[in-house]
Tab-separated table of C-alpha atoms in Angstrom:
chain	number	residue	atom	x	y	z
A	20	UNK	CA	-5.738	-23.872	-15.275
A	21	UNK	CA	-2.196	-25.170	-14.015
A	22	UNK	CA	-2.006	-28.078	-11.589
A	23	UNK	CA	-0.515	-26.990	-8.000
A	24	UNK	CA	1.921	-29.262	-7.373
A	25	UNK	CA	3.598	-29.533	-4.085
A	26	UNK	CA	6.398	-31.906	-5.370
A	27	UNK	CA	7.486	-28.907	-7.541
A	28	UNK	CA	9.395	-27.280	-4.073
A	29	UNK	CA	11.701	-25.290	-6.187
A	30	UNK	CA	9.125	-23.470	-7.962
A	31	UNK	CA	7.092	-23.206	-4.559
A	32	UNK	CA	10.170	-21.933	-2.787
A	33	UNK	CA	11.030	-19.218	-5.675
A	34	UNK	CA	7.175	-18.211	-5.560
A	35	UNK	CA	7.112	-18.176	-1.967
A	36	UNK	CA	10.084	-15.552	-1.589
A	37	UNK	CA	8.498	-13.650	-4.419
A	38	UNK	CA	5.314	-13.143	-2.565
A	39	UNK	CA	6.776	-12.291	0.463
A	40	UNK	CA	8.933	-9.717	-1.120
A	41	UNK	CA	5.995	-8.173	-2.742
A	42	UNK	CA	3.779	-8.341	0.590
A	43	UNK	CA	6.489	-7.412	3.007
A	44	UNK	CA	7.794	-4.513	1.431
A	45	UNK	CA	4.535	-2.954	0.908
A	46	UNK	CA	3.772	-3.635	4.428
A	47	UNK	CA	6.827	-2.382	5.845
A	48	UNK	CA	6.594	0.914	3.644
A	49	UNK	CA	2.736	1.388	4.629
A	50	UNK	CA	3.031	0.448	8.653
A	51	UNK	CA	6.630	1.798	9.274
A	52	UNK	CA	6.814	4.667	6.612
A	53	UNK	CA	10.550	3.269	5.715
A	54	UNK	CA	11.882	4.229	2.660
A	55	UNK	CA	12.060	1.767	-0.309
A	56	UNK	CA	15.460	1.162	-0.136
A	57	UNK	CA	15.274	0.638	3.931
A	58	UNK	CA	12.247	-1.466	3.201
A	59	UNK	CA	14.294	-3.772	0.881
A	60	UNK	CA	17.220	-4.080	3.298
A	61	UNK	CA	14.751	-5.077	6.226
A	62	UNK	CA	13.260	-7.591	3.749
A	63	UNK	CA	16.890	-8.928	2.622
A	64	UNK	CA	17.856	-9.084	6.277
A	65	UNK	CA	14.780	-10.775	7.522
A	66	UNK	CA	15.203	-13.512	4.741
A	67	UNK	CA	18.743	-14.337	5.937
A	68	UNK	CA	17.473	-14.229	9.470
A	69	UNK	CA	14.958	-16.639	8.341
A	70	UNK	CA	17.424	-18.969	6.528
A	71	UNK	CA	19.664	-18.939	9.885
A	72	UNK	CA	16.752	-19.712	11.861
A	73	UNK	CA	15.909	-22.797	9.865
A	74	UNK	CA	19.420	-24.259	9.422
A	75	UNK	CA	19.909	-23.869	13.234
A	76	UNK	CA	16.533	-26.419	13.463
A	77	UNK	CA	14.739	-23.535	14.963
A	78	UNK	CA	11.423	-23.859	12.974
A	79	UNK	CA	11.006	-27.585	13.928
A	80	UNK	CA	7.699	-26.971	15.463
A	81	UNK	CA	6.205	-24.013	13.882
A	82	UNK	CA	2.772	-22.929	15.520
A	83	UNK	CA	1.826	-20.254	12.687
A	84	UNK	CA	2.189	-20.251	8.861
A	85	UNK	CA	5.794	-19.744	7.621
A	86	UNK	CA	4.562	-16.599	5.915
A	87	UNK	CA	3.022	-15.250	9.483
A	88	UNK	CA	6.553	-16.116	10.791
A	89	UNK	CA	8.240	-13.983	8.569
A	90	UNK	CA	6.306	-11.299	8.405
A	91	UNK	CA	7.062	-10.868	11.973
A	92	UNK	CA	10.646	-11.279	11.584
A	93	UNK	CA	10.112	-8.374	8.994
A	94	UNK	CA	8.260	-6.402	11.541
A	95	UNK	CA	10.989	-6.603	14.480
A	96	UNK	CA	13.675	-5.839	11.520
A	97	UNK	CA	11.703	-2.768	10.619
A	98	UNK	CA	11.408	-1.547	14.494
A	99	UNK	CA	14.957	-2.436	14.687
A	100	UNK	CA	15.730	-0.127	11.746
A	101	UNK	CA	13.409	2.548	13.339
A	102	UNK	CA	15.461	1.965	16.821
A	103	UNK	CA	12.014	1.136	18.089
A	104	UNK	CA	13.340	-2.493	19.105
A	105	UNK	CA	11.529	-2.143	22.510
A	106	UNK	CA	8.104	-2.733	20.507
A	107	UNK	CA	9.379	-6.061	18.979
A	108	UNK	CA	6.714	-8.464	18.712
A	109	UNK	CA	6.691	-12.225	20.076
A	110	UNK	CA	7.905	-14.677	17.242
A	111	UNK	CA	8.328	-17.970	18.818
A	112	UNK	CA	5.248	-18.058	21.153
A	113	UNK	CA	2.394	-16.698	18.619
A	114	UNK	CA	-0.508	-18.806	18.281
A	115	UNK	CA	-2.526	-19.514	15.530
A	116	UNK	CA	-5.860	-18.524	16.782
A	117	UNK	CA	-8.641	-20.047	14.999
A	118	UNK	CA	-10.556	-22.616	17.347
A	119	UNK	CA	-10.476	-25.589	15.471
A	120	UNK	CA	-13.045	-27.793	17.314
A	121	UNK	CA	-15.203	-24.817	16.238
A	122	UNK	CA	-14.145	-25.135	12.443
A	123	UNK	CA	-15.148	-28.914	12.877
A	124	UNK	CA	-18.294	-28.332	14.297
A	125	UNK	CA	-19.424	-26.374	11.555
A	126	UNK	CA	-18.323	-28.218	8.974
A	127	UNK	CA	-20.082	-31.284	10.695
A	128	UNK	CA	-23.162	-29.896	11.158
A	129	UNK	CA	-23.311	-28.579	7.601
A	130	UNK	CA	-21.780	-31.689	5.614
A	131	UNK	CA	-22.164	-34.753	8.181
A	132	UNK	CA	-20.983	-37.785	6.389
A	133	UNK	CA	-19.786	-35.782	3.351
A	134	UNK	CA	-17.230	-33.781	5.162
A	135	UNK	CA	-14.208	-35.477	3.817
A	136	UNK	CA	-15.161	-35.382	0.078
A	137	UNK	CA	-16.423	-31.630	0.381
A	138	UNK	CA	-12.951	-31.141	2.228
A	139	UNK	CA	-11.084	-32.364	-0.610
A	140	UNK	CA	-13.036	-30.264	-3.083
A	141	UNK	CA	-12.211	-27.226	-1.024
A	142	UNK	CA	-8.733	-28.291	-0.873
A	143	UNK	CA	-8.111	-28.409	-4.560
A	144	UNK	CA	-10.002	-25.061	-4.727
A	145	UNK	CA	-8.068	-23.161	-2.351
A	146	UNK	CA	-4.638	-24.541	-3.856
A	147	UNK	CA	-6.125	-23.116	-7.257
A	148	UNK	CA	-7.292	-19.572	-6.496
A	149	UNK	CA	-6.923	-16.653	-8.911
A	150	UNK	CA	-5.154	-13.467	-8.295
A	151	UNK	CA	-6.037	-11.246	-6.126
A	152	UNK	CA	-8.252	-13.627	-4.284
A	153	UNK	CA	-5.479	-15.718	-3.656
A	154	UNK	CA	-3.649	-13.036	-2.088
A	155	UNK	CA	-6.682	-11.801	-0.070
A	156	UNK	CA	-8.123	-15.148	1.356
A	157	UNK	CA	-4.553	-16.759	2.350
A	158	UNK	CA	-3.253	-13.456	3.883
A	159	UNK	CA	-6.459	-13.206	5.890
A	160	UNK	CA	-7.419	-16.652	7.078
A	161	UNK	CA	-3.988	-18.177	7.230
A	162	UNK	CA	-1.459	-15.734	7.494
A	163	UNK	CA	-3.860	-13.812	9.867
A	164	UNK	CA	-3.191	-10.269	8.355
A	165	UNK	CA	-5.684	-7.306	9.098
A	166	UNK	CA	-7.836	-6.017	6.420
A	167	UNK	CA	-5.981	-2.747	6.969
A	168	UNK	CA	-2.684	-4.779	5.996
A	169	UNK	CA	-4.252	-6.328	2.876
A	170	UNK	CA	-5.334	-2.931	1.778
A	171	UNK	CA	-1.767	-1.851	2.103
A	172	UNK	CA	-0.310	-4.907	0.245
A	173	UNK	CA	-2.830	-4.670	-2.409
A	174	UNK	CA	-2.925	-0.641	-2.870
A	175	UNK	CA	-6.768	-0.839	-2.144
A	176	UNK	CA	-8.092	2.777	-0.762
A	177	UNK	CA	-8.955	1.485	2.456
A	178	UNK	CA	-9.652	-1.484	4.794
A	179	UNK	CA	-13.118	-1.499	4.033
A	180	UNK	CA	-12.179	-1.934	0.330
A	181	UNK	CA	-10.269	-5.101	1.382
A	182	UNK	CA	-13.158	-5.961	3.270
A	183	UNK	CA	-15.558	-5.978	0.385
A	184	UNK	CA	-12.979	-7.851	-2.080
A	185	UNK	CA	-12.374	-10.627	0.594
A	186	UNK	CA	-16.557	-11.184	0.728
A	187	UNK	CA	-16.528	-11.273	-3.091
A	188	UNK	CA	-13.822	-13.665	-3.179
A	189	UNK	CA	-15.394	-15.615	-0.624
A	190	UNK	CA	-18.581	-15.730	-2.996
A	191	UNK	CA	-16.821	-16.691	-6.013
A	192	UNK	CA	-14.926	-19.338	-4.340
A	193	UNK	CA	-18.361	-20.801	-2.959
A	194	UNK	CA	-19.545	-20.494	-6.718
A	195	UNK	CA	-16.786	-22.662	-7.681
A	196	UNK	CA	-17.310	-25.000	-4.706
A	197	UNK	CA	-20.841	-25.308	-5.648
A	198	UNK	CA	-20.241	-26.099	-9.172
A	199	UNK	CA	-18.315	-28.783	-8.080
A	200	UNK	CA	-21.238	-30.364	-6.215
A	201	UNK	CA	-20.447	-28.745	-2.815
A	202	UNK	CA	-23.818	-27.430	-2.048
A	203	UNK	CA	-26.103	-29.183	0.610
B	1	UNK	CA	-31.038	-10.246	11.889
B	2	UNK	CA	-29.101	-12.130	9.622
B	3	UNK	CA	-29.788	-10.759	5.734
B	4	UNK	CA	-27.717	-11.329	2.885
B	5	UNK	CA	-25.037	-8.669	3.877
B	6	UNK	CA	-22.006	-11.064	3.250
B	7	UNK	CA	-19.221	-8.782	4.350
B	8	UNK	CA	-21.080	-8.234	7.734
B	9	UNK	CA	-22.007	-12.208	7.822
B	10	UNK	CA	-18.457	-13.302	7.099
B	11	UNK	CA	-16.978	-11.117	9.911
B	12	UNK	CA	-19.402	-12.508	12.375
B	13	UNK	CA	-18.392	-16.289	11.487
B	14	UNK	CA	-14.584	-15.463	11.784
B	15	UNK	CA	-15.300	-13.763	15.067
B	16	UNK	CA	-16.954	-17.089	16.286
B	17	UNK	CA	-13.949	-19.290	14.881
B	18	UNK	CA	-11.330	-16.866	16.304
B	19	UNK	CA	-12.842	-17.076	19.597
B	20	UNK	CA	-13.599	-13.337	19.853
B	21	UNK	CA	-16.873	-13.357	20.813
B	22	UNK	CA	-18.276	-12.839	24.443
B	23	UNK	CA	-20.452	-15.814	25.823
B	24	UNK	CA	-23.664	-13.826	25.036
B	25	UNK	CA	-22.274	-12.997	21.106
B	26	UNK	CA	-21.821	-16.531	21.103
B	27	UNK	CA	-25.205	-18.080	22.154
B	28	UNK	CA	-26.748	-15.129	19.991
B	29	UNK	CA	-24.628	-16.270	16.911
B	30	UNK	CA	-25.650	-19.834	17.449
B	31	UNK	CA	-29.249	-18.861	17.621
B	32	UNK	CA	-29.045	-16.903	14.672
B	33	UNK	CA	-27.337	-19.428	12.732
B	34	UNK	CA	-30.072	-21.894	13.540
B	35	UNK	CA	-32.902	-19.431	11.933
B	36	UNK	CA	-30.670	-17.803	9.175
B	37	UNK	CA	-31.259	-18.966	5.418
B	38	UNK	CA	-29.762	-22.153	3.876
B	39	UNK	CA	-27.381	-19.735	1.769
B	40	UNK	CA	-26.036	-18.534	4.947
B	41	UNK	CA	-25.583	-21.497	6.575
B	42	UNK	CA	-23.621	-23.126	3.460
B	43	UNK	CA	-21.649	-19.940	3.841
B	44	UNK	CA	-20.729	-20.352	7.152
B	45	UNK	CA	-19.659	-23.940	6.538
B	46	UNK	CA	-17.457	-23.236	3.674
B	47	UNK	CA	-15.560	-20.576	5.533
B	48	UNK	CA	-14.910	-23.326	8.150
B	49	UNK	CA	-13.759	-25.460	5.133
B	50	UNK	CA	-11.627	-22.744	3.943
B	51	UNK	CA	-9.736	-22.154	7.083
B	52	UNK	CA	-9.090	-25.685	7.750
B	53	UNK	CA	-7.823	-26.594	4.040
B	54	UNK	CA	-5.858	-23.586	4.271
B	55	UNK	CA	-4.130	-24.603	7.732
B	56	UNK	CA	-3.717	-27.890	6.237
B	57	UNK	CA	-2.349	-27.238	2.621
B	58	UNK	CA	-0.227	-24.202	4.027
B	59	UNK	CA	1.494	-26.599	6.669
B	60	UNK	CA	2.023	-28.942	3.942
B	61	UNK	CA	3.648	-26.357	1.676
B	62	UNK	CA	5.632	-24.703	4.494
B	63	UNK	CA	6.950	-28.095	5.483
B	64	UNK	CA	8.598	-28.486	2.071
B	65	UNK	CA	9.965	-24.876	1.810
B	66	UNK	CA	11.609	-25.601	5.245
B	67	UNK	CA	12.904	-29.207	4.243
B	68	UNK	CA	14.384	-27.425	0.955
B	69	UNK	CA	15.979	-24.584	2.715
B	70	UNK	CA	17.471	-26.704	5.359
B	71	UNK	CA	19.396	-28.574	2.820
B	72	UNK	CA	20.742	-25.346	0.925
B	73	UNK	CA	24.242	-23.605	1.496
B	74	UNK	CA	23.939	-19.615	2.222
B	75	UNK	CA	25.054	-19.030	-1.490
B	76	UNK	CA	22.382	-21.239	-2.819
B	77	UNK	CA	19.739	-19.946	-0.595
B	78	UNK	CA	20.844	-16.187	-1.909
B	79	UNK	CA	20.643	-17.121	-5.205
B	80	UNK	CA	17.202	-19.110	-4.945
B	81	UNK	CA	15.579	-16.169	-3.123
B	82	UNK	CA	17.329	-13.573	-5.559
B	83	UNK	CA	18.901	-11.742	-2.460
B	84	UNK	CA	21.650	-9.341	-3.989
B	85	UNK	CA	24.683	-8.136	-2.211
B	86	UNK	CA	24.115	-5.087	-0.253
B	87	UNK	CA	26.440	-3.100	-2.290
B	88	UNK	CA	25.151	-4.095	-6.003
B	89	UNK	CA	21.432	-3.571	-4.727
B	90	UNK	CA	22.701	0.048	-3.724
B	91	UNK	CA	23.800	0.666	-7.253
B	92	UNK	CA	20.679	-1.071	-8.759
B	93	UNK	CA	18.514	1.403	-6.948
B	94	UNK	CA	20.289	4.374	-7.631
B	95	UNK	CA	19.883	3.374	-11.794
B	96	UNK	CA	16.467	2.841	-11.348
B	97	UNK	CA	15.809	5.869	-9.405
B	98	UNK	CA	17.550	7.663	-12.336
B	99	UNK	CA	15.470	5.737	-14.905
B	100	UNK	CA	12.222	6.726	-12.965
B	101	UNK	CA	13.163	10.084	-12.813
B	102	UNK	CA	13.676	10.254	-16.616
B	103	UNK	CA	10.626	8.285	-17.116
B	104	UNK	CA	8.316	10.339	-15.250
B	105	UNK	CA	9.840	13.542	-16.769
B	106	UNK	CA	9.153	12.288	-20.268
B	107	UNK	CA	5.505	10.743	-19.217
B	108	UNK	CA	4.580	14.057	-17.385
B	109	UNK	CA	5.635	16.016	-20.841
B	110	UNK	CA	3.545	13.566	-22.841
B	111	UNK	CA	0.619	13.681	-20.726
B	112	UNK	CA	0.327	17.140	-20.405
B	113	UNK	CA	-0.265	17.616	-23.983
B	114	UNK	CA	-3.268	15.452	-23.791
B	115	UNK	CA	-4.827	16.758	-20.621
B	116	UNK	CA	-8.483	17.666	-20.450
B	117	UNK	CA	-11.008	17.172	-17.901
B	118	UNK	CA	-12.152	13.773	-18.980
B	119	UNK	CA	-8.660	12.555	-19.096
B	120	UNK	CA	-8.020	13.956	-15.701
B	121	UNK	CA	-11.119	12.061	-14.450
B	122	UNK	CA	-9.362	8.887	-15.680
B	123	UNK	CA	-6.212	9.628	-14.407
B	124	UNK	CA	-7.577	10.981	-10.679
B	125	UNK	CA	-9.838	7.731	-10.128
B	126	UNK	CA	-7.671	5.040	-11.415
B	127	UNK	CA	-6.547	4.108	-8.116
B	128	UNK	CA	-9.970	4.744	-6.685
B	129	UNK	CA	-10.522	1.222	-6.733
B	130	UNK	CA	-7.229	-0.660	-7.501
B	131	UNK	CA	-7.107	-4.036	-9.530
B	132	UNK	CA	-4.141	-5.952	-8.416
B	133	UNK	CA	-3.078	-9.053	-10.310
B	134	UNK	CA	0.192	-10.096	-9.093
B	135	UNK	CA	0.629	-13.244	-11.012
B	136	UNK	CA	2.256	-14.928	-8.368
B	137	UNK	CA	-0.467	-17.042	-7.410
B	138	UNK	CA	-0.083	-20.183	-4.942
B	139	UNK	CA	-1.390	-22.396	-8.001
B	140	UNK	CA	-2.513	-21.200	-11.101
B	141	UNK	CA	-3.848	-19.158	-13.894
B	142	UNK	CA	-0.262	-17.552	-14.656
B	143	UNK	CA	-1.126	-16.923	-18.463
B	144	UNK	CA	-4.615	-14.940	-17.553
B	145	UNK	CA	-2.757	-13.199	-14.948
B	146	UNK	CA	0.386	-12.027	-17.260
B	147	UNK	CA	-2.210	-10.862	-19.957
B	148	UNK	CA	-4.416	-8.776	-17.560
B	149	UNK	CA	-1.239	-7.297	-16.218
B	150	UNK	CA	-0.027	-6.040	-19.263
B	151	UNK	CA	-3.414	-4.712	-20.205
B	152	UNK	CA	-4.000	-3.256	-16.990
B	153	UNK	CA	-0.424	-1.681	-17.146
B	154	UNK	CA	-1.476	-0.071	-20.502
B	155	UNK	CA	-4.312	1.796	-19.133
B	156	UNK	CA	-2.841	2.940	-15.692
B	157	UNK	CA	-0.024	4.312	-17.987
B	158	UNK	CA	-2.249	5.521	-20.760
B	159	UNK	CA	-0.277	3.514	-23.534
B	160	UNK	CA	-1.622	1.904	-26.604
B	161	UNK	CA	-5.312	2.904	-25.349
B	162	UNK	CA	-7.124	1.947	-28.554
B	163	UNK	CA	-5.703	-1.582	-29.092
B	164	UNK	CA	-5.716	-2.385	-25.229
B	165	UNK	CA	-9.284	-1.136	-25.207
B	166	UNK	CA	-10.109	-3.286	-28.011
B	167	UNK	CA	-8.524	-6.251	-26.155
B	168	UNK	CA	-10.273	-5.633	-23.053
B	169	UNK	CA	-13.471	-5.459	-24.636
B	170	UNK	CA	-13.294	-9.149	-25.941
B	171	UNK	CA	-12.108	-10.294	-22.675
B	172	UNK	CA	-15.161	-8.519	-20.967
B	173	UNK	CA	-17.383	-10.453	-23.386
B	174	UNK	CA	-15.655	-13.692	-22.129
B	175	UNK	CA	-15.474	-12.855	-18.677
B	176	UNK	CA	-19.540	-12.366	-18.352
B	177	UNK	CA	-19.681	-16.032	-18.840
B	178	UNK	CA	-19.578	-17.682	-15.670
B	179	UNK	CA	-17.667	-20.499	-16.922
B	180	UNK	CA	-14.857	-18.505	-18.254
B	181	UNK	CA	-11.625	-18.497	-16.520
B	182	UNK	CA	-11.804	-14.540	-17.020
B	183	UNK	CA	-15.136	-14.649	-15.140
B	184	UNK	CA	-12.874	-13.891	-11.626
B	185	UNK	CA	-11.886	-10.386	-13.133
B	186	UNK	CA	-15.189	-9.137	-14.670
B	187	UNK	CA	-14.966	-6.011	-12.244
B	188	UNK	CA	-11.202	-5.883	-12.552
B	189	UNK	CA	-11.690	-5.482	-16.602
B	190	UNK	CA	-14.908	-3.267	-16.399
B	191	UNK	CA	-12.963	-0.961	-14.387
B	192	UNK	CA	-9.938	-0.853	-16.653
B	193	UNK	CA	-12.238	-0.490	-19.847
B	194	UNK	CA	-14.105	2.381	-18.007
B	195	UNK	CA	-10.697	4.236	-17.032
B	196	UNK	CA	-9.234	3.590	-20.532
B	197	UNK	CA	-12.160	5.272	-22.074
B	198	UNK	CA	-11.834	8.250	-19.705
B	199	UNK	CA	-7.972	8.415	-20.511
B	200	UNK	CA	-9.139	8.734	-24.069
B	201	UNK	CA	-11.669	11.265	-23.356
B	202	UNK	CA	-14.785	9.008	-24.068
B	203	UNK	CA	-16.811	10.363	-21.055
B	204	UNK	CA	-20.059	8.454	-21.866
B	205	UNK	CA	-18.343	5.298	-22.934
B	206	UNK	CA	-17.137	4.750	-19.613
B	207	UNK	CA	-20.775	4.611	-18.196
B	208	UNK	CA	-21.884	1.356	-18.865
B	209	UNK	CA	-18.690	-0.391	-17.545
B	210	UNK	CA	-19.007	1.645	-14.106
B	211	UNK	CA	-23.106	0.793	-14.190
B	212	UNK	CA	-22.294	-2.977	-14.727
B	213	UNK	CA	-19.826	-2.966	-11.678
B	214	UNK	CA	-22.670	-0.964	-9.700
B	215	UNK	CA	-25.113	-3.727	-10.510
B	216	UNK	CA	-23.043	-6.506	-9.832
B	217	UNK	CA	-21.722	-5.365	-6.316
B	218	UNK	CA	-24.867	-4.643	-4.414
B	219	UNK	CA	-24.188	-6.643	-1.657
B	220	UNK	CA	-20.507	-5.213	-1.479
B	221	UNK	CA	-21.537	-1.570	-0.987
B	222	UNK	CA	-17.778	0.109	-0.935
B	223	UNK	CA	-17.031	-1.557	-4.427
B	224	UNK	CA	-20.583	-0.508	-5.753
B	225	UNK	CA	-20.125	3.320	-3.955
B	226	UNK	CA	-16.725	3.825	-5.801
B	227	UNK	CA	-17.994	3.231	-9.147
B	228	UNK	CA	-21.085	4.989	-8.611
B	229	UNK	CA	-19.161	8.056	-7.178
B	230	UNK	CA	-17.293	8.214	-10.677
B	231	UNK	CA	-20.555	7.876	-12.376
B	232	UNK	CA	-22.151	10.933	-10.634
B	233	UNK	CA	-18.792	12.886	-11.374
B	234	UNK	CA	-19.467	12.298	-15.351
B	235	UNK	CA	-22.698	12.943	-15.293
B	236	UNK	CA	-22.625	16.177	-13.377
């Protein structure tokens, strides 16, 4: 397995946009019934909109993942393309949604004093997930995409299949965690 | 009430962490969590760890990307993100559509001559449970992804099936070992092997792989059901 390397930011930037392109074009086509050509236009316009926003310093305090933010730009650009701009979603006032006190509480209860070492183990695992579990788990837990959207991105039959795959991926992740000594 | 139905259990934990429960549901959840098996308690804690880790790792990665973009000119950004000029893109799309059209015509002609009921079964069901290996992970295993992407594309297109089946059989043997890097893909490989055999017209050879998927996925009914459905179609 290759090491995930945050310092290798050029590679990371390229991978970010490859993933976003793949994800958002499938999503736009499925959600808004746009042609491939229109979806590609939307993606490119959205990437440029993100670039301008960053250059203006508008993303200094991002409250959601960059991927979630970019997807919301793509959604609004798609609605504009369909002349449904009155349905635009909020981009700048969108919260992550998890109650991190509850997250900490569940971790504390299960791991107590070992929680820091367990957390480090999980960090390494989530940086190094195999495909398609990588796409499924990150899209669901961090980018907050629905199971229907994940099904559309990965060309699964429906949201139920995405749900099964998500749970299966979580089981495999847990197996790796247990092997690293993560079990209680 | 809490059993080993992971799909349902995961959704309950996620709803709790997302504050999507009423007060009554929250109380019931906590009560059930106290009473549930050790395996499920660990699973709930693992989900919480994943949420926390993804939030922090994702945030670090996002900051890196934002910092890098901040220092780029528009031209550098377009180059790095492979954003083409509109006119060039349209030309590319036109050529791509023309190439696809020719490809479809050639492929259809070729496949028509091979058409029979078993082959049809493989073709019609290939997408029933699509396996997707995008090869663009946030880390990892790109070599494995490359190998599988190529072999799965062969199965999808019905290309080099004999050699593809032989390579997939070797990888399947590896994948059943829990320590193998291919273990993550055992169902994916089994499915593609089953579809490859159907596309070659070998009905019976597909069944063991589909049965393996059914056996391994008793806790994931949506996946087991799809494989069982094909077995039933083959047997009837």
